[in-house]
């Protein structure tokens, strides 16, 4: 059960799990909760010598590592404001964020420092090396929890994290997340996952920890509940991830669709390949036995101890979801936004509905801006403790995104602002949320019909030789940008002309499944994957 404050919950976990393993780099260094406490105390002293005060900004930019998490915990437990920066940001973006956020210190990783020009850095930013975070020399044996001083929040609305997003619209905005946002997400973690994430439970972290999805659901949840979090420091390819699963045997996995879909296509779908297996699956008893066998093998691929896989950050491929549910694989889908730190909805896999994003989380209320919220998609609008304070130094966009009852009389009273997500969805009788697409990516048909390009793209992505697609409007017609599976096509002996013929046939089949106003007129081949955000959403603003 979470304590009555975010920082006190973190402090209590360190106390209760003093000698347990807390954070490890995969095939690298490991730290107990006591080790983390000693290092935090050491960095609190450094902050004092640097004249850091409550509310000052301290940025973090580097590859995923146990030390990154320790630095984050040191910052927020001191009462300073953490400014996570994605390591994939360009140098000029990093300089801008440091200056815009008024950061006093930058914890930087080795690979990030290689890209930075000291002359271009804001002049008053001190640099600390993430890789130097280690146990200080001294008599650690005498150190105990009473030697550690955590600066608990004075108000739940005090700023805790300033997270700069990398969104599909191209704007990097500083999302101001108060302690209540993080604490509320943590409370839901205890309620929904507390029986699974018990002290000592193994977690494998593969998501960017500078993004709120990975930071909250892997590291804040895991650390607060006394788990042992192992950080995969490399790009999560199927072979690397499978080896890590076997070594770590995680109980729960937080991931994005792209990683899961690669794992399923490379490792699990081949278990069902072949005409003989398809015939066996069509026979009721043998089909159940076959699917039971595939389920066991699939769980073994994920380490053999997996309770459930939570997918978030982007839409999950419908074909992959249907397959996993057909073999009863424990999968569920989460939905949220950085502005909610990040959760808006998620359910345990036992309650998950196909194509839904689960039930609304604790301390949150969701409304659909539609005359018929159960059947006609409308913008998803939410309020509750998770919702941000606003965008840093950007009152205009804050006013566009947040509203209160006085501005929208149809919304019920809430002590917190209403956040307009920009996503279109419906909410069924059971309170399950179904996302249909982005409001800004929604296109208008010839007679004003709403077209959700993501629905067409998902159908195309299920077709042979298509890795990913993007639907755009051009001169009142729909055009499909397609990044094909060139490697597979060439391995099959197909030339570019033959591949294009197959892609056109794929498009013809998809057009036959959609209403006339969603007819896609042509294809344009892309030679490279689409550029994406940290959560693997396509940056649509780059394509037209």
Coordinates of C-alpha atoms in Angstrom, one line a residue:
X1 CA 0.0 0.0 0.0
X2 CA 1.4 3.4 -1.0
X3 CA 2.2 5.9 1.8
X4 CA 0.4 9.2 2.0
X5 CA 3.1 10.9 -0.1
X6 CA 5.2 10.0 -3.1
X7 CA 8.6 10.6 -1.4
X8 CA 7.6 8.8 1.8
X9 CA 6.6 5.7 -0.2
X10 CA 10.0 5.6 -1.9
X11 CA 11.7 6.1 1.5
X12 CA 9.6 3.3 3.1
X13 CA 10.5 0.9 0.3
X14 CA 14.2 1.5 0.9
X15 CA 13.7 0.9 4.6
X16 CA 11.7 -2.3 4.1
X17 CA 13.9 -3.8 1.4
X18 CA 17.3 -2.7 2.8
X19 CA 19.3 -5.8 1.9
X20 CA 17.3 -6.8 -1.3
X21 CA 18.7 -6.2 -4.8
X22 CA 17.2 -3.0 -6.2
X23 CA 18.7 -2.1 -9.5
X24 CA 21.0 -4.0 -11.9
X25 CA 22.4 -3.4 -15.4
X26 CA 21.9 -6.6 -17.5
X27 CA 25.2 -8.5 -17.2
X28 CA 26.6 -5.5 -15.3
X29 CA 26.7 -3.8 -11.9
X30 CA 24.1 -4.4 -9.3
X31 CA 22.9 -2.3 -6.3
X32 CA 20.9 -3.2 -3.2
X33 CA 18.4 -0.8 -1.7
X34 CA 21.0 0.0 0.9
X35 CA 23.5 0.8 -1.8
X36 CA 21.0 3.2 -3.4
X37 CA 20.4 4.9 -0.1
X38 CA 24.2 5.5 0.4
X39 CA 24.6 6.9 -3.1
X40 CA 21.5 9.1 -2.7
X41 CA 23.0 10.5 0.6
X42 CA 26.3 11.1 -1.2
X43 CA 24.6 13.0 -4.0
X44 CA 22.4 15.0 -1.6
X45 CA 25.7 16.3 -0.1
X46 CA 27.0 17.2 -3.6
X47 CA 23.8 19.1 -4.4
X48 CA 24.2 21.1 -1.2
X49 CA 27.8 22.0 -2.1
X50 CA 26.5 23.1 -5.5
X51 CA 23.9 25.4 -3.8
X52 CA 21.0 23.4 -5.1
X53 CA 17.7 24.3 -3.4
X54 CA 14.2 22.8 -3.3
X55 CA 12.6 23.3 -6.7
X56 CA 15.8 23.7 -8.7
X57 CA 16.0 21.8 -11.9
X58 CA 18.4 18.9 -12.4
X59 CA 18.4 17.2 -15.9
X60 CA 19.2 13.6 -16.8
X61 CA 20.3 12.5 -20.3
X62 CA 21.9 9.1 -21.0
X63 CA 21.3 5.6 -22.0
X64 CA 19.1 3.3 -19.9
X65 CA 21.1 2.2 -16.8
X66 CA 20.7 1.4 -13.1
X67 CA 22.7 4.6 -12.4
X68 CA 20.2 6.7 -14.3
X69 CA 17.4 5.6 -12.0
X70 CA 19.6 6.2 -8.9
X71 CA 20.3 9.7 -10.1
X72 CA 16.5 10.3 -10.6
X73 CA 15.8 9.1 -7.1
X74 CA 18.5 11.3 -5.7
X75 CA 17.0 14.4 -7.4
X76 CA 13.4 13.9 -6.4
X77 CA 14.1 12.8 -2.9
X78 CA 16.2 16.0 -2.4
X79 CA 13.2 18.2 -3.3
X80 CA 14.6 19.2 -6.7
X81 CA 12.8 18.9 -10.0
X82 CA 13.9 16.1 -12.3
X83 CA 14.2 17.0 -16.0
X84 CA 14.5 13.7 -18.0
X85 CA 15.8 14.2 -21.5
X86 CA 15.6 11.5 -24.2
X87 CA 19.1 10.4 -25.2
X88 CA 17.9 10.4 -28.9
X89 CA 17.3 14.2 -28.9
X90 CA 19.7 16.2 -31.1
X91 CA 22.3 18.4 -29.3
X92 CA 20.4 21.6 -30.1
X93 CA 17.3 20.1 -28.6
X94 CA 19.3 19.2 -25.4
X95 CA 20.8 22.8 -25.2
X96 CA 17.3 24.3 -25.6
X97 CA 15.7 22.1 -22.9
X98 CA 18.6 22.8 -20.5
X99 CA 18.1 26.6 -21.1
X100 CA 14.3 26.5 -21.2
X101 CA 14.0 24.5 -18.0
X102 CA 16.7 26.6 -16.2
X103 CA 18.5 23.4 -15.2
X104 CA 21.4 23.8 -12.7
X105 CA 22.9 20.3 -13.2
X106 CA 23.0 17.8 -16.1
X107 CA 23.6 14.1 -15.3
X108 CA 25.0 13.0 -18.7
X109 CA 25.9 9.6 -20.1
X110 CA 29.1 9.0 -22.0
X111 CA 27.5 8.7 -25.4
X112 CA 25.5 11.9 -24.9
X113 CA 28.6 13.9 -23.8
X114 CA 30.4 12.9 -27.1
X115 CA 27.7 14.9 -29.0
X116 CA 27.7 18.0 -26.8
X117 CA 29.8 21.0 -27.5
X118 CA 30.8 22.7 -24.1
X119 CA 30.7 26.1 -25.8
X120 CA 27.1 25.6 -26.9
X121 CA 26.0 24.6 -23.4
X122 CA 24.2 27.1 -21.2
X123 CA 27.0 28.6 -19.1
X124 CA 25.6 27.9 -15.6
X125 CA 24.9 24.2 -16.0
X126 CA 27.2 21.9 -14.0
X127 CA 27.9 18.5 -15.6
X128 CA 27.9 15.2 -13.6
X129 CA 28.8 11.9 -15.2
X130 CA 26.1 9.2 -14.8
X131 CA 28.7 6.5 -15.0
X132 CA 30.5 7.9 -12.0
X133 CA 27.5 7.1 -9.8
X134 CA 28.8 4.4 -7.5
X135 CA 29.3 3.6 -3.9
X136 CA 31.5 6.3 -2.3
X137 CA 34.6 5.1 -0.4
X138 CA 34.0 4.9 3.4
X139 CA 32.5 2.6 6.0
X140 CA 29.2 1.7 4.4
X141 CA 28.6 -1.0 7.0
X142 CA 27.7 1.7 9.6
X143 CA 25.2 3.4 7.3
X144 CA 21.5 2.9 8.1
X145 CA 18.2 4.4 7.2
X146 CA 18.3 7.0 10.0
X147 CA 21.3 8.6 8.2
X148 CA 19.2 9.3 5.1
X149 CA 17.2 12.5 4.9
X150 CA 14.5 12.6 2.2
X151 CA 12.9 16.0 1.5
X152 CA 9.2 15.1 1.3
X153 CA 6.9 17.2 -0.8
X154 CA 5.3 20.2 1.1
X155 CA 2.3 20.1 -1.2
X156 CA 0.9 17.5 -3.6
X157 CA 0.8 20.3 -6.3
X158 CA 4.5 21.0 -6.0
X159 CA 6.4 20.3 -9.2
X160 CA 8.3 17.0 -9.2
X161 CA 9.1 16.2 -12.8
X162 CA 9.5 18.4 -15.9
X163 CA 9.2 16.0 -18.8
X164 CA 9.8 17.3 -22.3
X165 CA 7.8 15.3 -24.8
X166 CA 8.8 14.2 -28.3
X167 CA 5.4 14.1 -30.0
X168 CA 3.8 13.2 -33.3
X169 CA 3.1 17.0 -33.9
X170 CA 6.7 18.0 -33.8
X171 CA 6.6 20.3 -30.7
X172 CA 8.7 19.6 -27.6
X173 CA 6.7 20.8 -24.6
X174 CA 7.7 20.8 -21.0
X175 CA 5.0 18.8 -19.1
X176 CA 4.8 19.9 -15.5
X177 CA 4.0 16.9 -13.3
X178 CA 3.4 17.5 -9.6
X179 CA 4.0 15.0 -6.9
X180 CA 0.2 14.1 -6.9
X181 CA 0.5 12.8 -10.5
X182 CA 3.3 10.4 -9.7
X183 CA 1.7 9.4 -6.4
X184 CA -1.7 8.7 -7.9
X185 CA -0.1 6.5 -10.6
X186 CA 1.7 4.7 -7.9
X187 CA -1.5 4.2 -5.9
X188 CA -3.1 2.6 -8.9
X189 CA 0.0 0.4 -9.3
X190 CA -0.4 -0.9 -5.8
X191 CA -4.2 -1.6 -6.3
X192 CA -3.9 -3.3 -9.7
X193 CA -0.5 -4.9 -9.7
X194 CA 0.5 -5.0 -6.0
X195 CA -0.2 -8.8 -5.7
X196 CA 2.2 -9.4 -8.6
X197 CA 5.0 -6.9 -8.0
X198 CA 5.9 -8.1 -4.5
X199 CA 9.2 -7.5 -2.8
X200 CA 12.0 -9.4 -4.7
X201 CA 10.0 -9.8 -7.9
X202 CA 12.1 -9.6 -11.1
X203 CA 11.4 -6.9 -13.6
X204 CA 13.2 -6.5 -16.9
X205 CA 13.2 -2.9 -18.1
X206 CA 13.4 -2.3 -21.9
X207 CA 11.6 1.0 -22.3
X208 CA 13.2 4.5 -22.4
X209 CA 13.4 5.6 -18.8
X210 CA 13.3 9.3 -19.8
X211 CA 9.7 8.6 -21.1
X212 CA 7.0 8.5 -18.4
X213 CA 5.7 5.1 -19.5
X214 CA 9.0 3.3 -18.7
X215 CA 9.9 5.6 -15.8
X216 CA 6.6 5.0 -14.0
X217 CA 5.6 1.5 -14.7
X218 CA 9.1 -0.1 -14.6
X219 CA 11.1 2.0 -12.2
X220 CA 8.8 3.9 -9.9
X221 CA 6.4 1.0 -9.5
X222 CA 9.1 -1.5 -9.2
X223 CA 11.3 0.5 -6.8
X224 CA 8.4 1.5 -4.6
X225 CA 7.2 -2.2 -4.3
X226 CA 10.7 -3.6 -3.5
X227 CA 11.3 -5.3 -6.8
X228 CA 14.6 -6.1 -8.4
X229 CA 14.8 -4.1 -11.7
X230 CA 17.2 -5.2 -14.3
X231 CA 17.9 -2.6 -17.0
X232 CA 18.5 -3.8 -20.6
X233 CA 21.0 -1.2 -21.8
X234 CA 20.9 -2.2 -25.4
X235 CA 18.4 -1.8 -28.2
X236 CA 15.7 -4.5 -27.6
X237 CA 16.1 -6.8 -30.6
X238 CA 14.2 -10.2 -30.4
X239 CA 17.4 -12.3 -29.9
X240 CA 18.8 -10.0 -27.2
X241 CA 15.4 -9.7 -25.4
X242 CA 14.8 -13.5 -25.5
X243 CA 18.2 -14.1 -23.9
X244 CA 17.5 -11.5 -21.2
X245 CA 14.0 -13.1 -20.5
X246 CA 15.7 -16.5 -20.0
X247 CA 18.2 -15.0 -17.6
X248 CA 16.0 -12.7 -15.6
X249 CA 12.6 -14.6 -15.8
X250 CA 10.6 -11.4 -15.3
X251 CA 7.1 -11.6 -13.7
X252 CA 5.7 -8.7 -15.7
X253 CA 6.8 -6.9 -18.9
X254 CA 6.0 -3.3 -19.9
X255 CA 6.6 -2.9 -23.6
X256 CA 5.6 -1.1 -26.8
X257 CA 3.8 -2.7 -29.8
X258 CA 6.8 -2.7 -32.0
X259 CA 8.9 -4.8 -29.7
X260 CA 6.1 -7.3 -28.9
X261 CA 5.2 -7.6 -32.6
X262 CA 8.8 -8.4 -33.5
X263 CA 9.0 -11.0 -30.8
X264 CA 5.7 -12.6 -31.9
X265 CA 6.6 -12.7 -35.6
X266 CA 10.1 -13.9 -35.0
X267 CA 9.6 -16.4 -32.2
X268 CA 6.0 -17.4 -31.6
X269 CA 4.1 -17.3 -34.9
X270 CA 6.5 -19.9 -36.5
X271 CA 5.3 -22.3 -33.8
X272 CA 1.9 -22.4 -35.6
X273 CA 3.3 -22.4 -39.2
X274 CA 2.7 -25.2 -41.6
X275 CA -0.4 -26.7 -43.2
X276 CA -0.3 -29.8 -40.9
X277 CA -0.5 -27.6 -37.8
X278 CA -3.3 -25.5 -39.2
X279 CA -5.3 -28.7 -39.9
X280 CA -4.7 -29.9 -36.3
X281 CA -5.9 -26.5 -35.0
X282 CA -9.1 -26.9 -36.9
X283 CA -10.0 -30.1 -35.0
X284 CA -11.5 -29.0 -31.6
X285 CA -9.7 -31.3 -29.2
X286 CA -6.4 -31.3 -31.1
X287 CA -6.7 -27.6 -31.6
X288 CA -6.9 -26.9 -27.9
X289 CA -3.9 -29.2 -27.3
X290 CA -2.0 -27.4 -30.0
X291 CA -2.8 -24.0 -28.7
X292 CA -1.9 -25.1 -25.1
X293 CA 1.5 -26.3 -26.4
X294 CA 2.1 -22.9 -28.2
X295 CA 1.1 -21.0 -25.1
X296 CA 3.6 -22.9 -23.0
X297 CA 6.3 -22.3 -25.5
X298 CA 5.4 -18.6 -25.8
X299 CA 5.6 -18.1 -22.0
X300 CA 9.0 -19.9 -22.1
X301 CA 10.2 -17.4 -24.7
X302 CA 9.3 -14.7 -22.2
X303 CA 11.3 -16.4 -19.5
X304 CA 8.8 -18.9 -18.2
X305 CA 7.6 -16.9 -15.2
X306 CA 5.6 -14.2 -17.0
X307 CA 2.3 -13.2 -15.4
X308 CA 1.3 -10.7 -18.1
X309 CA 2.7 -8.4 -20.8
X310 CA 1.4 -4.8 -20.7
X311 CA 1.5 -3.0 -24.1
X312 CA 1.3 0.8 -24.3
X313 CA 2.5 3.9 -26.2
X314 CA 0.9 3.1 -29.6
X315 CA -1.8 0.9 -31.1
X316 CA -1.3 -2.8 -31.0
X317 CA -1.6 -4.7 -34.3
X318 CA -5.1 -6.3 -34.3
X319 CA -3.9 -9.5 -36.0
X320 CA -1.2 -9.9 -33.3
X321 CA -3.6 -9.2 -30.5
X322 CA -6.2 -11.7 -31.9
X323 CA -3.5 -14.4 -32.2
X324 CA -2.2 -13.9 -28.7
X325 CA -5.8 -14.0 -27.3
X326 CA -6.6 -17.1 -29.3
X327 CA -3.8 -19.0 -27.4
X328 CA -4.8 -17.3 -24.1
X329 CA -1.5 -15.5 -23.8
X330 CA -1.7 -13.0 -20.9
X331 CA -1.6 -9.7 -22.7
X332 CA -3.2 -6.4 -21.8
X333 CA -3.1 -2.8 -23.3
X334 CA -2.5 0.4 -21.4
X335 CA -3.4 3.9 -22.5
X336 CA -2.1 7.2 -21.3
X337 CA -0.1 10.4 -21.9
X338 CA 2.9 12.1 -20.5
X339 CA 0.4 14.8 -19.3
X340 CA -1.1 12.1 -16.9
X341 CA 2.3 10.7 -15.8
X342 CA 1.2 8.6 -17.8
X343 CA -1.8 6.3 -17.0
X344 CA -5.4 7.0 -18.0
X345 CA -6.6 3.3 -18.5
X346 CA -5.3 -0.2 -18.0
X347 CA -6.7 -3.6 -16.8
X348 CA -5.4 -6.9 -15.7
X349 CA -5.2 -9.3 -18.7
X350 CA -8.0 -11.4 -17.2
X351 CA -10.4 -8.4 -17.6
X352 CA -8.9 -7.1 -20.9
X353 CA -11.3 -6.7 -23.8
X354 CA -10.2 -7.1 -27.4
X355 CA -9.0 -3.8 -29.0
X356 CA -9.7 -1.9 -25.8
X357 CA -7.2 0.0 -23.6
X358 CA -8.7 -1.3 -20.3
X359 CA -10.7 0.4 -17.6
X360 CA -10.1 3.9 -16.3
X361 CA -7.5 4.0 -13.6
X362 CA -7.9 5.0 -9.9
X363 CA -8.4 8.8 -9.2
X364 CA -9.3 9.5 -12.8
X365 CA -12.6 10.4 -14.7
X366 CA -13.0 10.2 -18.4
X367 CA -15.6 11.7 -20.6
X368 CA -16.1 11.3 -24.4
X369 CA -17.0 14.5 -26.2
X370 CA -19.7 12.9 -28.3
X371 CA -23.5 12.9 -28.5
X372 CA -23.3 9.1 -28.2
X373 CA -20.1 8.2 -26.2
X374 CA -20.6 4.5 -26.5
X375 CA -21.0 4.4 -30.3
X376 CA -19.8 7.7 -31.9
X377 CA -16.1 8.5 -31.3
X378 CA -15.4 11.8 -29.6
X379 CA -12.3 13.4 -28.0
X380 CA -11.2 11.7 -24.9
X381 CA -11.2 14.2 -22.0
X382 CA -10.1 13.3 -18.5
X383 CA -9.6 14.8 -15.1
X384 CA -8.1 13.6 -11.8
X385 CA -5.0 13.5 -9.7
X386 CA -2.9 12.2 -12.5
X387 CA -3.4 15.4 -14.7
X388 CA -0.4 17.8 -15.1
X389 CA -0.2 21.4 -13.9
X390 CA 0.4 22.6 -17.5
X391 CA 3.2 23.2 -20.0
X392 CA 6.2 25.1 -18.6
X393 CA 6.4 28.7 -19.8
X394 CA 3.7 28.0 -22.4
X395 CA 0.3 29.4 -21.1
X396 CA -1.3 29.5 -24.6
X397 CA -0.9 25.7 -25.3
X398 CA -1.8 25.0 -21.6
X399 CA -5.1 26.9 -22.1
X400 CA -5.8 25.0 -25.3
X401 CA -5.2 21.6 -23.6
X402 CA -6.6 22.1 -20.1
X403 CA -10.0 23.5 -19.2
X404 CA -12.2 23.7 -16.1
X405 CA -16.0 23.5 -15.6
X406 CA -16.4 27.2 -16.0
X407 CA -15.1 27.0 -19.6
X408 CA -17.0 23.8 -20.5
X409 CA -20.3 23.7 -18.6
X410 CA -21.0 20.1 -19.9
X411 CA -18.2 18.8 -17.8
X412 CA -18.9 17.9 -14.1
X413 CA -17.0 19.7 -11.3
X414 CA -13.5 18.5 -10.6
X415 CA -10.8 19.9 -8.2
X416 CA -8.4 19.2 -11.0
X417 CA -8.3 20.5 -14.6
X418 CA -9.8 18.6 -17.5
X419 CA -7.2 17.4 -20.0
X420 CA -8.1 17.3 -23.7
X421 CA -6.0 14.3 -24.9
X422 CA -6.5 14.9 -28.7
X423 CA -7.4 11.2 -29.0
X424 CA -10.7 10.0 -30.4
X425 CA -12.5 7.1 -28.6
X426 CA -15.6 5.5 -27.2
X427 CA -16.4 4.2 -23.7
X428 CA -18.5 1.1 -23.3
X429 CA -21.0 0.2 -20.6
X430 CA -18.3 -1.6 -18.6
X431 CA -16.1 1.5 -18.5
X432 CA -13.6 0.1 -21.1
X433 CA -11.9 2.7 -23.3
X434 CA -11.5 2.1 -27.0
X435 CA -9.2 4.5 -28.9
X436 CA -10.0 5.1 -32.6
X437 CA -7.2 7.5 -33.5
X438 CA -5.7 11.0 -33.1
X439 CA -8.0 14.0 -33.4
X440 CA -5.3 15.8 -35.4
X441 CA -4.7 12.9 -37.7
X442 CA -8.4 12.4 -38.3
X443 CA -9.2 13.1 -42.0
X444 CA -12.5 14.3 -43.5
X445 CA -14.2 12.2 -46.3
X446 CA -15.8 13.8 -49.4
X447 CA -19.1 14.4 -47.6
X448 CA -17.6 15.3 -44.2
X449 CA -17.2 11.7 -42.9
X450 CA -14.6 11.1 -40.2
X451 CA -11.7 8.9 -41.4
X452 CA -9.4 7.4 -38.9
X453 CA -6.2 6.6 -40.8
X454 CA -4.9 4.4 -38.1
X455 CA -7.7 1.9 -38.8
X456 CA -6.7 1.6 -42.5
X457 CA -3.0 1.4 -41.6
X458 CA -3.6 -1.5 -39.3
X459 CA -5.3 -3.5 -42.0
X460 CA -2.5 -2.7 -44.4
X461 CA 0.2 -3.6 -41.9
X462 CA -1.4 -7.1 -41.6
X463 CA -0.8 -7.8 -45.3
X464 CA 2.2 -9.6 -46.7
X465 CA 5.4 -7.7 -47.3
X466 CA 4.3 -4.6 -45.4
X467 CA 6.2 -3.5 -42.3
X468 CA 4.4 -0.2 -41.7
X469 CA 2.2 2.2 -43.5
X470 CA 0.9 5.8 -43.2
X471 CA -2.3 7.2 -44.8
X472 CA -2.3 10.9 -45.8
X473 CA -4.6 13.3 -47.6
X474 CA -3.4 14.6 -50.9
X475 CA -5.5 16.7 -53.3
X476 CA -8.7 15.3 -51.8
X477 CA -7.5 11.7 -52.2
X478 CA -6.1 9.2 -49.7
X479 CA -2.6 8.0 -50.4
X480 CA -0.7 5.2 -48.7
X481 CA 3.0 5.6 -47.8
X482 CA 4.3 2.0 -47.4
X483 CA 7.6 0.8 -46.0
X484 CA 7.8 -2.8 -47.4
X485 CA 9.7 -5.8 -46.1
X486 CA 12.4 -5.6 -48.7
X487 CA 14.5 -8.3 -47.1
X488 CA 11.7 -10.8 -47.2
X489 CA 10.7 -9.9 -50.7
X490 CA 14.2 -10.3 -52.1
X491 CA 14.7 -13.5 -50.2
X492 CA 11.7 -14.8 -52.0
X493 CA 13.2 -13.8 -55.4
X494 CA 10.8 -10.9 -55.9
X495 CA 12.0 -7.9 -57.9
X496 CA 10.7 -4.3 -57.2
X497 CA 8.0 -4.7 -60.0
X498 CA 6.7 -7.9 -58.5
X499 CA 6.7 -6.5 -55.0
X500 CA 4.8 -3.4 -56.2
X501 CA 2.1 -5.7 -57.8
X502 CA 1.7 -7.5 -54.4
X503 CA 1.4 -4.3 -52.5
X504 CA -1.3 -3.0 -55.0
X505 CA -3.2 -6.3 -54.5
X506 CA -2.9 -5.7 -50.7
X507 CA -4.3 -2.3 -51.1
X508 CA -7.2 -3.5 -53.3
X509 CA -8.2 -6.1 -50.6
X510 CA -8.1 -3.4 -47.9
X511 CA -10.2 -1.0 -50.0
X512 CA -12.8 -3.8 -50.4
X513 CA -13.1 -4.0 -46.5
X514 CA -13.7 -0.2 -46.0
X515 CA -16.5 2.2 -47.0
X516 CA -16.2 4.0 -50.3
X517 CA -15.2 7.3 -48.7
X518 CA -12.1 5.6 -47.2
X519 CA -10.9 4.4 -50.7
X520 CA -7.1 4.7 -50.9
X521 CA -6.2 5.8 -54.4
X522 CA -2.5 5.1 -54.7
X523 CA 0.7 3.8 -53.1
X524 CA 4.1 5.5 -52.5
X525 CA 7.0 3.3 -51.6
X526 CA 9.3 4.5 -48.8
X527 CA 12.9 3.2 -48.7
X528 CA 13.3 3.7 -44.9
X529 CA 11.2 3.2 -41.8
X530 CA 9.1 6.2 -40.7
X531 CA 10.7 8.5 -38.1
X532 CA 9.2 7.9 -34.7
X533 CA 8.9 9.2 -31.2
X534 CA 10.3 7.5 -28.1
X535 CA 7.1 5.5 -27.7
X536 CA 7.3 4.4 -31.4
X537 CA 4.5 6.5 -32.7
X538 CA 5.1 7.8 -36.3
X539 CA 5.9 11.5 -36.5
X540 CA 3.0 12.3 -38.9
X541 CA 3.9 15.9 -39.3
X542 CA 7.0 15.0 -41.3
X543 CA 4.9 13.3 -44.0
X544 CA 2.3 14.7 -46.4

